[in-house]
Coordinates of C-alpha atoms and ligand atoms in Angstrom, one line a residue:
M1 CA 39.8 30.0 -71.7
K2 CA 40.6 32.3 -69.0
T3 CA 37.1 32.2 -67.6
C4 CA 37.1 28.5 -67.8
L5 CA 40.2 28.0 -65.7
Y6 CA 38.8 30.7 -63.2
T7 CA 35.6 28.6 -63.1
L8 CA 37.7 25.5 -62.4
A9 CA 39.6 27.2 -59.6
L10 CA 36.3 28.1 -58.0
V11 CA 34.7 24.7 -58.2
A12 CA 37.9 23.2 -56.7
A13 CA 37.6 25.7 -53.8
L14 CA 33.9 25.2 -53.4
P15 CA 33.9 22.1 -51.2
V16 CA 36.1 23.8 -48.7
L17 CA 33.7 26.8 -48.5
A18 CA 30.6 24.7 -48.6
Q19 CA 31.7 22.4 -45.8
P20 CA 30.6 23.9 -42.4
Q21 CA 27.2 25.2 -44.0
K22 CA 25.7 21.8 -44.6
T23 CA 23.3 20.7 -41.9
V24 CA 21.8 17.2 -41.5
D25 CA 18.9 16.1 -39.3
P26 CA 19.8 13.4 -37.0
Q27 CA 17.2 11.0 -38.5
Q28 CA 19.2 11.1 -41.8
R29 CA 22.5 10.6 -40.0
L30 CA 21.1 7.3 -38.5
E31 CA 20.1 5.9 -41.9
W32 CA 23.0 3.9 -42.9
W33 CA 23.7 2.8 -39.3
T34 CA 20.2 1.4 -38.7
E35 CA 20.5 -0.3 -42.1
A36 CA 23.8 -1.8 -41.1
R37 CA 22.9 -3.4 -37.7
F38 CA 26.2 -5.1 -37.5
G39 CA 29.7 -3.6 -37.0
M40 CA 33.1 -4.7 -35.9
F41 CA 34.7 -3.1 -32.8
I42 CA 38.5 -3.1 -32.7
H43 CA 40.4 -2.3 -29.4
W44 CA 44.0 -2.0 -30.4
G45 CA 46.8 -0.2 -28.5
I46 CA 50.2 -0.4 -26.7
Y47 CA 48.6 -2.5 -23.9
T48 CA 48.8 -5.4 -26.3
V49 CA 52.4 -5.6 -25.6
P50 CA 51.9 -6.7 -21.9
A51 CA 48.8 -8.5 -23.3
G52 CA 47.4 -9.0 -19.7
E53 CA 50.7 -9.7 -17.9
W54 CA 52.9 -7.4 -15.7
N55 CA 56.1 -8.3 -14.0
G56 CA 55.5 -12.0 -15.0
Q57 CA 52.0 -12.0 -13.2
P58 CA 48.7 -12.2 -14.9
V59 CA 46.5 -9.2 -14.3
R60 CA 42.9 -9.6 -13.7
G61 CA 40.4 -7.5 -15.6
L62 CA 40.2 -5.9 -19.1
G63 CA 43.5 -6.1 -21.2
E64 CA 43.3 -2.2 -22.1
W65 CA 43.0 -1.3 -18.4
I66 CA 46.3 -2.8 -17.3
M67 CA 48.0 0.5 -16.7
N68 CA 45.2 1.4 -14.3
R69 CA 45.0 -2.1 -12.8
S70 CA 48.6 -2.3 -12.0
K71 CA 49.1 1.3 -11.4
I72 CA 51.9 1.5 -13.9
P73 CA 53.8 4.9 -13.7
V74 CA 53.4 6.9 -16.9
R75 CA 57.2 6.8 -17.4
D76 CA 57.2 3.0 -17.4
Y77 CA 53.9 2.6 -19.4
E78 CA 55.3 4.9 -22.1
K79 CA 58.2 2.5 -22.7
L80 CA 55.8 -0.1 -24.2
A81 CA 55.6 2.1 -27.2
T82 CA 59.0 1.2 -28.2
Q83 CA 58.2 -2.3 -28.2
F84 CA 54.9 -1.9 -30.3
N85 CA 55.7 -3.0 -33.8
P86 CA 52.8 -4.4 -35.8
V87 CA 54.8 -5.8 -38.7
K88 CA 51.9 -8.2 -39.5
F89 CA 49.2 -5.4 -39.7
N90 CA 47.4 -5.6 -43.0
A91 CA 44.4 -3.3 -43.2
D92 CA 42.9 -5.2 -46.1
E93 CA 43.0 -8.3 -44.2
W94 CA 41.3 -6.8 -41.1
V95 CA 38.5 -5.2 -43.3
A96 CA 38.1 -8.5 -45.2
V97 CA 37.5 -10.3 -41.9
A98 CA 34.7 -7.7 -41.1
K99 CA 33.2 -7.7 -44.6
N100 CA 33.2 -11.6 -44.6
A101 CA 31.3 -11.7 -41.2
G102 CA 28.7 -9.4 -42.8
M103 CA 29.6 -6.3 -40.8
K104 CA 29.0 -2.8 -42.4
Y105 CA 31.2 -0.7 -40.1
L106 CA 34.4 -0.7 -38.3
T107 CA 34.9 1.2 -35.0
I108 CA 38.6 1.4 -33.9
T109 CA 40.3 3.0 -30.9
S110 CA 42.1 6.0 -32.0
K111 CA 42.9 6.8 -28.4
H112 CA 41.8 4.8 -25.4
H113 CA 42.1 5.7 -21.7
D114 CA 45.7 5.2 -21.7
G115 CA 46.0 8.3 -23.9
F116 CA 48.2 6.8 -26.7
A117 CA 47.0 7.9 -30.1
M118 CA 47.0 5.0 -32.5
Y119 CA 47.2 7.4 -35.4
G120 CA 49.6 10.2 -36.5
S121 CA 48.8 13.0 -34.4
K122 CA 50.4 16.5 -34.5
V123 CA 48.7 17.5 -31.3
S124 CA 50.8 14.9 -29.1
P125 CA 54.1 13.0 -29.8
Y126 CA 52.5 10.3 -27.8
N127 CA 51.2 8.5 -30.9
I128 CA 52.1 5.5 -33.0
V129 CA 53.9 7.3 -35.7
D130 CA 56.3 9.3 -33.6
A131 CA 56.7 6.9 -30.6
T132 CA 56.9 3.5 -32.0
P133 CA 59.4 1.6 -34.4
F134 CA 56.5 1.2 -36.6
H135 CA 56.6 4.8 -37.5
R136 CA 53.4 4.4 -39.8
D137 CA 49.8 5.5 -39.5
P138 CA 47.6 2.4 -39.6
M139 CA 44.4 4.5 -39.7
K140 CA 45.5 5.8 -43.2
D141 CA 45.6 2.1 -44.4
L142 CA 42.3 1.4 -42.8
A143 CA 40.6 4.4 -44.3
A144 CA 41.8 3.3 -47.7
A145 CA 40.8 -0.3 -47.2
C146 CA 37.4 0.5 -45.8
Q147 CA 36.8 2.8 -48.9
R148 CA 37.6 -0.1 -51.2
A149 CA 35.4 -2.6 -49.4
G150 CA 32.4 -0.3 -48.8
I151 CA 32.8 -0.4 -45.0
K152 CA 32.3 2.8 -42.8
L153 CA 35.2 3.6 -40.8
C154 CA 34.6 5.0 -37.3
F155 CA 36.7 5.9 -34.5
Y156 CA 36.6 5.3 -30.8
Y157 CA 38.1 8.2 -28.8
S158 CA 38.2 8.4 -24.9
Q159 CA 37.4 12.0 -24.2
T160 CA 37.6 12.2 -20.4
Q161 CA 39.8 9.6 -19.1
D162 CA 43.5 10.0 -20.3
W163 CA 45.9 8.4 -17.9
H164 CA 48.9 9.8 -19.6
E165 CA 47.9 13.5 -19.0
P166 CA 48.2 15.3 -15.7
N167 CA 45.0 17.1 -16.5
G168 CA 43.0 14.2 -17.9
V169 CA 40.9 12.1 -15.6
G170 CA 41.6 8.6 -14.2
N171 CA 45.4 8.5 -13.4
T172 CA 45.2 8.7 -9.5
W173 CA 48.6 7.0 -9.1
D174 CA 50.8 9.5 -10.8
F175 CA 48.6 12.7 -10.5
K176 CA 46.0 14.1 -8.4
E177 CA 42.5 14.5 -10.0
P178 CA 42.3 17.6 -12.2
S179 CA 40.4 20.5 -11.2
P180 CA 37.6 21.6 -13.6
L181 CA 39.9 24.3 -15.0
E182 CA 42.7 21.8 -15.5
F183 CA 40.5 19.3 -17.2
E184 CA 39.3 22.1 -19.4
K185 CA 42.9 22.8 -20.4
Y186 CA 43.4 19.2 -21.3
Y187 CA 40.1 19.1 -23.2
N188 CA 41.0 22.4 -25.3
E189 CA 44.6 21.3 -25.9
K190 CA 44.2 17.6 -26.6
V191 CA 40.6 16.3 -27.0
I192 CA 39.3 19.1 -29.3
P193 CA 42.3 19.3 -31.7
Q194 CA 42.6 15.4 -31.8
V195 CA 39.0 14.9 -32.6
R196 CA 39.5 17.5 -35.3
E197 CA 42.4 15.6 -36.7
L198 CA 40.3 12.5 -36.8
L199 CA 37.6 14.1 -38.7
T200 CA 39.8 15.9 -41.1
N201 CA 42.6 13.4 -42.2
Y202 CA 40.9 10.2 -42.7
G203 CA 38.0 11.0 -45.2
P204 CA 34.4 10.3 -44.3
I205 CA 33.9 8.9 -40.8
G206 CA 30.7 7.0 -39.8
L207 CA 30.7 7.9 -36.2
I208 CA 32.9 8.8 -33.2
W209 CA 32.6 6.4 -30.2
F210 CA 33.2 8.5 -27.2
D211 CA 33.3 6.7 -23.9
T212 CA 33.1 7.0 -20.2
P213 CA 32.0 10.6 -20.0
R214 CA 32.8 10.6 -16.3
N215 CA 32.9 14.3 -15.0
I216 CA 32.8 16.0 -18.4
T217 CA 30.4 19.1 -18.3
Q218 CA 27.2 19.3 -20.4
E219 CA 28.9 22.2 -22.2
Q220 CA 31.9 20.2 -23.1
S221 CA 29.9 17.3 -24.3
Q222 CA 27.8 19.6 -26.3
K223 CA 30.8 21.4 -27.9
L224 CA 32.1 17.9 -28.9
A225 CA 28.9 16.8 -30.5
D226 CA 28.8 20.1 -32.3
L227 CA 32.4 19.8 -33.5
V228 CA 31.8 16.5 -35.0
H229 CA 28.6 17.5 -36.6
Q230 CA 30.3 20.7 -38.0
L231 CA 33.1 19.0 -39.4
Q232 CA 31.3 16.1 -40.8
P233 CA 27.5 16.6 -40.8
T234 CA 26.6 13.0 -41.4
C235 CA 29.0 11.6 -38.8
L236 CA 27.2 10.2 -35.7
V237 CA 28.1 10.8 -32.1
S238 CA 27.8 7.9 -29.7
G239 CA 25.6 8.0 -26.5
R240 CA 28.7 7.8 -24.3
V241 CA 29.6 11.5 -25.3
G242 CA 27.8 12.4 -22.1
H243 CA 24.6 14.2 -20.9
G244 CA 22.3 12.2 -23.4
L245 CA 23.7 14.3 -26.2
G246 CA 24.7 11.4 -28.7
D247 CA 22.7 10.5 -31.7
Y248 CA 22.0 7.1 -30.4
D249 CA 22.3 5.2 -27.0
S250 CA 25.1 2.9 -26.0
A251 CA 23.7 -0.3 -23.8
G252 CA 26.0 -1.4 -21.0
D253 CA 28.7 -3.7 -22.5
N254 CA 27.4 -7.2 -23.3
Q255 CA 23.7 -6.2 -22.5
I256 CA 20.9 -6.6 -24.9
S257 CA 18.0 -4.5 -24.1
M258 CA 14.6 -5.9 -23.6
G259 CA 11.2 -4.6 -24.8
A260 CA 10.6 -1.3 -26.7
V261 CA 13.7 0.9 -26.6
K262 CA 12.7 4.4 -27.6
R263 CA 16.0 5.6 -29.0
P264 CA 18.3 3.9 -31.7
W265 CA 20.7 1.9 -29.6
E266 CA 23.8 -0.2 -29.9
T267 CA 25.3 -2.9 -27.8
P268 CA 29.1 -3.4 -27.7
V269 CA 30.0 -7.2 -27.1
T270 CA 33.3 -9.0 -26.3
L271 CA 34.1 -12.1 -28.2
N272 CA 36.0 -13.4 -25.1
D273 CA 36.1 -11.5 -21.7
T274 CA 38.4 -8.6 -22.8
W275 CA 38.4 -5.9 -25.4
G276 CA 42.1 -5.4 -25.8
F277 CA 44.2 -8.5 -26.4
K278 CA 45.2 -10.7 -23.4
K279 CA 47.2 -13.7 -23.9
D280 CA 45.5 -16.0 -21.4
D281 CA 41.8 -15.1 -22.2
H282 CA 40.6 -18.2 -24.2
N283 CA 36.8 -17.8 -23.1
W284 CA 35.5 -17.4 -26.7
K285 CA 31.7 -17.2 -27.3
P286 CA 30.7 -20.0 -29.8
A287 CA 29.5 -18.7 -33.1
Q288 CA 25.9 -20.0 -32.1
V289 CA 26.0 -17.3 -29.2
L290 CA 27.1 -14.7 -31.6
V291 CA 24.5 -15.4 -34.3
R292 CA 21.7 -15.5 -31.7
Q293 CA 22.9 -12.4 -30.0
L294 CA 23.0 -10.6 -33.1
A295 CA 19.6 -11.8 -34.3
T296 CA 18.2 -10.8 -30.6
T297 CA 19.6 -7.3 -30.7
S298 CA 17.9 -6.8 -34.2
S299 CA 14.8 -8.2 -32.9
R300 CA 14.9 -5.3 -30.2
G301 CA 15.8 -2.7 -32.8
G302 CA 19.4 -2.4 -31.8
N303 CA 22.9 -2.5 -33.4
Y304 CA 25.5 -5.3 -32.6
L305 CA 29.0 -4.1 -32.2
L306 CA 31.3 -7.1 -31.9
N307 CA 34.9 -6.7 -30.7
V308 CA 38.2 -8.1 -31.9
G309 CA 41.4 -7.5 -30.0
P310 CA 44.4 -7.8 -32.4
T311 CA 47.9 -8.4 -31.0
S312 CA 50.7 -6.1 -30.7
E313 CA 51.9 -7.7 -34.0
G314 CA 48.7 -6.6 -35.8
V315 CA 47.1 -10.0 -36.1
I316 CA 43.4 -10.7 -35.2
P317 CA 43.4 -13.9 -33.0
P318 CA 42.5 -16.8 -35.3
E319 CA 39.8 -18.0 -32.8
S320 CA 38.0 -14.7 -33.5
V321 CA 38.6 -15.0 -37.2
E322 CA 37.1 -18.5 -37.3
R323 CA 34.0 -17.5 -35.2
L324 CA 33.2 -14.4 -37.3
A325 CA 33.7 -16.5 -40.4
E326 CA 30.8 -18.8 -39.2
V327 CA 28.6 -15.8 -38.5
G328 CA 29.4 -14.6 -42.0
K329 CA 28.3 -17.9 -43.4
W330 CA 25.1 -17.6 -41.7
M331 CA 24.7 -14.0 -42.7
K332 CA 25.3 -14.8 -46.4
V333 CA 22.1 -16.9 -46.3
N334 CA 20.1 -15.0 -43.7
G335 CA 21.3 -11.4 -43.8
E336 CA 18.1 -10.0 -45.2
A337 CA 16.6 -11.0 -41.7
I338 CA 19.2 -8.6 -40.0
Y339 CA 20.0 -5.7 -42.4
G340 CA 17.6 -2.8 -42.2
T341 CA 15.2 -4.7 -40.0
S342 CA 12.9 -3.3 -37.3
A343 CA 12.1 -4.7 -33.9
N344 CA 9.8 -7.6 -33.2
P345 CA 6.2 -6.0 -33.5
F346 CA 5.0 -8.3 -30.6
P347 CA 5.9 -6.7 -27.2
Y348 CA 7.0 -10.0 -25.7
D349 CA 9.5 -12.6 -26.8
V350 CA 8.4 -15.9 -28.2
P351 CA 9.4 -19.2 -26.6
W352 CA 11.4 -20.6 -29.6
G353 CA 13.4 -17.6 -30.6
V354 CA 13.2 -14.1 -31.8
I355 CA 11.4 -12.0 -34.6
T356 CA 12.6 -9.2 -36.9
S357 CA 10.5 -7.3 -39.3
K358 CA 10.3 -5.2 -42.5
P359 CA 7.5 -3.6 -44.1
G360 CA 5.3 -6.4 -45.3
R361 CA 7.6 -9.0 -43.9
L362 CA 8.2 -10.9 -40.8
Y363 CA 11.3 -13.0 -40.0
L364 CA 11.0 -15.8 -37.5
H365 CA 14.4 -16.8 -36.1
V366 CA 13.9 -20.3 -34.7
F367 CA 16.6 -21.0 -32.0
R368 CA 14.9 -24.0 -30.6
W369 CA 13.5 -26.1 -33.2
P370 CA 10.0 -27.3 -32.4
G371 CA 9.8 -30.4 -34.6
K372 CA 7.4 -30.6 -37.4
E373 CA 5.2 -27.7 -36.5
L374 CA 5.7 -24.1 -35.4
V375 CA 2.7 -22.1 -34.1
L376 CA 2.5 -18.3 -33.8
Y377 CA -0.2 -16.6 -32.1
G378 CA -1.5 -13.1 -32.4
L379 CA -0.6 -12.2 -36.0
R380 CA -3.7 -10.5 -37.3
S381 CA -2.3 -10.0 -40.9
K382 CA -2.8 -12.4 -43.8
V383 CA 0.2 -14.4 -44.5
Q384 CA 0.8 -14.8 -48.3
Q385 CA 3.9 -17.0 -48.4
A386 CA 6.2 -18.7 -45.9
K387 CA 9.9 -19.6 -46.8
L388 CA 12.9 -20.9 -45.1
L389 CA 15.8 -18.5 -45.9
A390 CA 18.1 -21.5 -46.1
G391 CA 15.7 -23.8 -48.2
A392 CA 12.2 -24.2 -49.5
L393 CA 8.6 -22.8 -49.3
V394 CA 6.9 -23.9 -46.0
R395 CA 3.3 -25.0 -46.0
F396 CA 1.1 -23.0 -43.5
A397 CA -2.5 -22.5 -42.4
Q398 CA -4.0 -19.6 -40.6
K399 CA -6.9 -19.9 -38.2
E400 CA -9.5 -17.1 -38.2
D401 CA -12.3 -16.2 -35.8
E402 CA -15.2 -13.7 -36.3
L403 CA -14.2 -11.5 -33.4
N404 CA -10.5 -11.2 -33.8
G405 CA -9.8 -12.1 -37.5
Y406 CA -6.5 -14.3 -37.8
T407 CA -5.4 -15.7 -34.5
A408 CA -3.0 -18.6 -35.1
L409 CA -0.5 -19.3 -37.8
T410 CA 0.7 -23.0 -38.2
L411 CA 3.8 -23.7 -40.1
S412 CA 4.6 -27.3 -41.3
L413 CA 8.3 -27.7 -41.1
P414 CA 11.1 -30.2 -41.7
A415 CA 11.8 -32.5 -38.5
Q416 CA 15.2 -31.0 -38.2
P417 CA 16.5 -27.4 -38.3
L418 CA 18.3 -26.3 -41.4
D419 CA 20.7 -24.3 -39.2
P420 CA 21.3 -25.2 -35.6
N421 CA 22.3 -21.6 -34.8
D422 CA 19.2 -20.0 -36.1
S423 CA 16.9 -21.2 -38.8
V424 CA 15.0 -18.1 -40.4
I425 CA 11.4 -18.3 -41.8
A426 CA 10.4 -15.3 -43.9
L427 CA 6.8 -14.5 -43.9
D428 CA 5.2 -12.4 -46.7
I429 CA 2.4 -10.3 -45.2
A430 CA -0.5 -8.6 -47.2
G431 CA -0.4 -5.0 -46.3
K432 CA 0.8 -3.9 -42.8
V433 CA 2.0 -6.2 -40.2
E434 CA -0.7 -6.1 -37.5
V435 CA -0.5 -8.0 -34.2
D436 CA -2.4 -8.5 -31.1
P437 CA -0.4 -6.7 -28.5
S438 CA -1.8 -8.4 -25.5
L439 CA 0.2 -10.7 -23.4
Q440 CA -0.9 -14.2 -24.1
Q441 CA -0.4 -17.9 -23.4
Q442 CA 2.0 -19.3 -26.1
P443 CA 1.4 -22.4 -28.2
D444 CA 3.7 -24.3 -25.8
L445 CA 1.2 -23.5 -23.1
T446 CA 3.5 -21.3 -20.9
V447 CA 2.8 -17.7 -20.0
T448 CA 5.6 -15.4 -19.3
M449 CA 5.2 -12.0 -17.7
P450 CA 8.2 -9.7 -17.8
P451 CA 8.3 -6.6 -15.7
Q452 CA 8.3 -4.2 -18.7
L453 CA 4.9 -5.5 -19.8
G454 CA 3.3 -5.0 -16.4
D455 CA 2.1 -2.1 -14.4
L456 CA 4.8 -1.2 -11.8
H457 CA 3.1 0.2 -8.5
K458 CA 6.0 2.1 -6.9
S459 CA 6.1 3.3 -3.3
P460 CA 7.0 7.0 -3.1
G461 CA 10.8 7.4 -3.5
S462 CA 11.3 3.9 -4.9
Q463 CA 14.0 3.5 -7.2
A464 CA 12.8 0.2 -8.7
R465 CA 12.7 -0.2 -12.4
P466 CA 13.3 -2.7 -15.1
D467 CA 17.1 -2.1 -16.2
S468 CA 18.2 -2.1 -19.8
R469 CA 18.2 -6.0 -19.8
G470 CA 14.6 -6.0 -18.7
V471 CA 15.5 -7.3 -15.3
M472 CA 14.1 -5.3 -12.3
E473 CA 16.8 -3.2 -10.5
R474 CA 16.9 -1.7 -7.1
W475 CA 13.8 -3.6 -6.0
T476 CA 14.6 -3.5 -2.3
R477 CA 11.3 -2.4 -0.9
A478 CA 8.3 -4.8 -0.1
Q479 CA 5.7 -2.1 -0.9
D480 CA 6.5 -2.1 -4.5
W481 CA 4.5 -4.4 -6.7
I482 CA 3.8 -5.5 -10.3
E483 CA 0.4 -6.2 -12.0
W484 CA -0.3 -7.9 -15.4
S485 CA -3.2 -8.8 -17.5
F486 CA -2.8 -11.9 -19.7
K487 CA -4.8 -14.1 -22.0
V488 CA -5.2 -17.9 -21.4
N489 CA -5.8 -19.9 -24.6
H490 CA -5.5 -23.4 -23.1
P491 CA -6.8 -23.8 -19.6
G492 CA -5.3 -26.2 -17.0
A493 CA -3.2 -26.5 -14.1
F494 CA 0.1 -24.4 -13.9
D495 CA 3.2 -24.3 -11.7
V496 CA 4.0 -20.7 -10.9
E497 CA 7.7 -19.8 -11.2
L498 CA 9.5 -16.7 -10.4
V499 CA 12.4 -16.1 -12.8
T500 CA 15.2 -13.8 -11.3
S501 CA 18.7 -12.9 -12.9
Q502 CA 22.1 -13.3 -11.5
Q503 CA 24.6 -10.7 -12.4
K504 CA 27.2 -11.1 -15.2
Y505 CA 29.0 -14.3 -15.2
G506 CA 26.9 -15.6 -12.3
D507 CA 28.2 -13.2 -9.9
G508 CA 25.9 -11.9 -7.4
W509 CA 22.3 -12.8 -6.6
D510 CA 20.2 -12.1 -3.6
G511 CA 17.6 -14.5 -2.4
G512 CA 15.6 -14.9 0.7
Q513 CA 12.8 -12.6 -0.1
R514 CA 9.4 -13.9 0.7
V515 CA 6.7 -13.1 -2.1
S516 CA 3.0 -13.5 -3.0
I517 CA 1.9 -14.1 -6.4
E518 CA -1.8 -13.9 -7.3
I519 CA -3.0 -15.4 -10.5
A520 CA -6.6 -15.3 -11.5
S521 CA -7.6 -14.8 -7.8
Q522 CA -5.6 -17.7 -6.4
K523 CA -2.6 -16.9 -4.2
V524 CA 0.6 -18.9 -3.8
S525 CA 3.6 -17.7 -1.6
G526 CA 7.1 -18.6 -1.2
L527 CA 10.7 -17.9 -0.7
V528 CA 12.8 -16.7 -3.4
A529 CA 15.3 -19.6 -3.3
D530 CA 17.6 -21.0 -5.9
N531 CA 15.5 -24.1 -7.2
G532 CA 17.5 -24.4 -10.3
K533 CA 19.5 -22.4 -13.0
E534 CA 18.4 -21.8 -16.4
D535 CA 20.3 -20.3 -19.6
N536 CA 19.3 -16.7 -20.5
P537 CA 18.5 -17.4 -24.0
S538 CA 19.8 -14.1 -25.2
N539 CA 22.9 -14.0 -23.1
P540 CA 24.6 -17.0 -21.5
Y541 CA 26.5 -14.6 -19.2
W542 CA 23.5 -13.6 -17.2
P543 CA 22.1 -16.7 -16.1
Y544 CA 18.4 -17.1 -14.7
V545 CA 17.6 -18.5 -11.2
I546 CA 14.3 -20.1 -10.9
S547 CA 12.1 -20.2 -7.7
K548 CA 9.1 -22.5 -7.6
M549 CA 6.2 -20.8 -6.0
G550 CA 3.2 -23.3 -6.1
Q551 CA 0.3 -24.4 -8.3
V552 CA -2.8 -22.7 -9.8
K553 CA -5.8 -23.9 -11.9
I554 CA -7.4 -22.1 -14.6
D555 CA -10.6 -23.7 -15.9
K556 CA -11.7 -21.4 -18.8
A557 CA -10.0 -19.6 -21.5
G558 CA -10.1 -15.7 -21.1
T559 CA -8.4 -12.7 -19.7
Y560 CA -6.9 -12.7 -16.1
S561 CA -4.9 -10.6 -14.1
A562 CA -1.7 -11.5 -12.1
T563 CA 0.2 -9.6 -9.3
L564 CA 3.7 -10.1 -7.7
K565 CA 3.9 -8.6 -4.2
P566 CA 6.8 -9.1 -1.8
D567 CA 5.8 -9.9 1.8
D568 CA 9.3 -9.4 2.9
I569 CA 12.7 -8.2 1.5
P570 CA 15.5 -8.6 4.0
T571 CA 17.2 -5.2 4.5
G572 CA 20.5 -4.4 3.0
Q573 CA 20.3 -6.3 -0.1
K574 CA 22.6 -5.1 -2.8
F575 CA 20.6 -6.5 -5.9
G576 CA 17.2 -6.9 -4.4
L577 CA 14.4 -8.9 -6.2
T578 CA 16.0 -9.1 -9.8
V579 CA 12.8 -10.3 -11.4
V580 CA 12.9 -11.2 -15.0
A581 CA 9.3 -12.7 -15.2
V582 CA 6.5 -14.4 -13.4
R583 CA 5.9 -17.7 -15.4
L584 CA 3.2 -20.3 -15.7
V585 CA 4.4 -23.6 -16.9
P586 CA 1.7 -26.5 -17.4
A587 CA 1.8 -28.9 -14.4
K588 CA 2.9 -32.3 -15.1
Ligands
JFZ601 C1 34.3 1.2 -21.4 C2 35.9 1.1 -21.5 O1 36.3 1.5 -20.2 C3 36.5 -0.3 -21.9 O2 37.7 -0.4 -21.7 C4 36.0 -0.7 -23.3 O3 36.6 0.3 -24.1 C5 34.4 -0.5 -23.4 C6 33.9 -0.7 -24.7 O4 33.9 0.7 -22.8 O5 33.9 0.3 -20.6 C7 32.6 0.3 -20.2 C8 31.8 1.4 -20.2 C9 30.5 1.6 -19.9 C10 30.0 0.4 -19.5 C11 30.6 -0.8 -19.4 C12 32.0 -0.9 -19.8 N1 28.4 0.5 -19.1 O6 27.8 1.4 -19.3 O7 28.1 -0.7 -18.6

């Protein structure tokens, strides 16, 4: 009996002893996360009391930045805590909204740049339990609700900016910027112990979403990442911990990366134009945009982290709940085309939508319904079955030639899409999915040549490169040029178009460059001028600008080369030549 009790005591003590020893390789840590593909971001803090308005005036910009935007002194901002009382907060309801949408994890702001801890912290009294009339720790409720629902709880934590602390970074209106030594003090006395609390008091945490590293040192970033991994070996560290030390990369907000991304990555996205609640922001993205962005992010091998901004009462805006429910309806039918999928195996986008994949499966996400027939070029593997996830089996035929094997797949479809947001066709493939990686003319007869699929010839010192959206950035030198090789399947006459991109919400674009485009040894030249706008199919907030450059004729099917060379780029351009693609469109 005595031995028995002794053993029991030892077993009970074991988890404590065993904790720091366990090591997990980063690959293993990422497993649940890449399977999940879809998460909920929650920005919630005392900035939801002013909700985008200060002294009766609307404040431009992000809701959670109001303290900074309006240069609100710490002493005034602190008072907001006494008005923060989220009596309608219900953790199970929030988690149900996420789960219902098909989301698998939830990342909530435990402390944003304003420095206010939204959980019960012993490190600083500036927290929701000690400083608000609510006097409760919502993260305890959320941890329990997430456990019940099988959702991973994750915390956002602003490690560098802290506008409440004299030694934190960012508050230039109350304090002077901290010296490295002062910042180290803040880091040791607030950041490290608070991150420790978050990883100790709330059960298993999926990831810590650090943000805006700013002037944090490499050692400090490393120590944070190590602390997280030491306390919870399976907990991921976001890319914004700084110095590339995260377990995965973060795209810029509302950006969806193009082409092959080498590291696992995630894009944080707003449902309207703010993260933290603003009462006058009604610019909600339609569910169609959300579904297509989710599918597009998956098709590029990334995770989609979609934000809600609950009010100071603890209510997720009904406009958000409605849209998430619609995404959830789509996910219930089509979730297998998202969860655990890998990127599109083709290096280019198809004209009608996007493609996701799994071993032995391809998912065709059809955004623009082609009518009764959809043709896919370049799939070398044999298709065994095709099925609309929302409906019936689909008849199909595969063309084969001696040299290349299978070349074209033709699917016979209903005349109307089953889902106007995204109708998914699942293809069962015999063996491995094999594709022809070469850039080729598509069944709609267009040829689209994006910069990331060309050879970029840079002059010495040039900063030009495709950014994370696939758009050329810092192309301000006429000496830089791009070259492509492409296959023509259907000869004919083509209009040559140069597709460039505006910046977010149509702000900022430089034209007036003179460029020459050579296609199959025929040269056209022209001015980059706005000859019409076009929706960016993966993100309506970064519209395209089309410039018409002339016409070329291609008489025979075959492989050709194309070059894009600037003749002149006016000096002093901010954005330069924001090339998205050179495009050939059949001439009318
Ligand atoms: C940061 C925060 O400042 C903001 O309040 C919000 O929390 C957001 C999710 O993250 O803002 C950023 C940080 C980085 C980029 C864009 C917005 N970025 O790299 O493009």
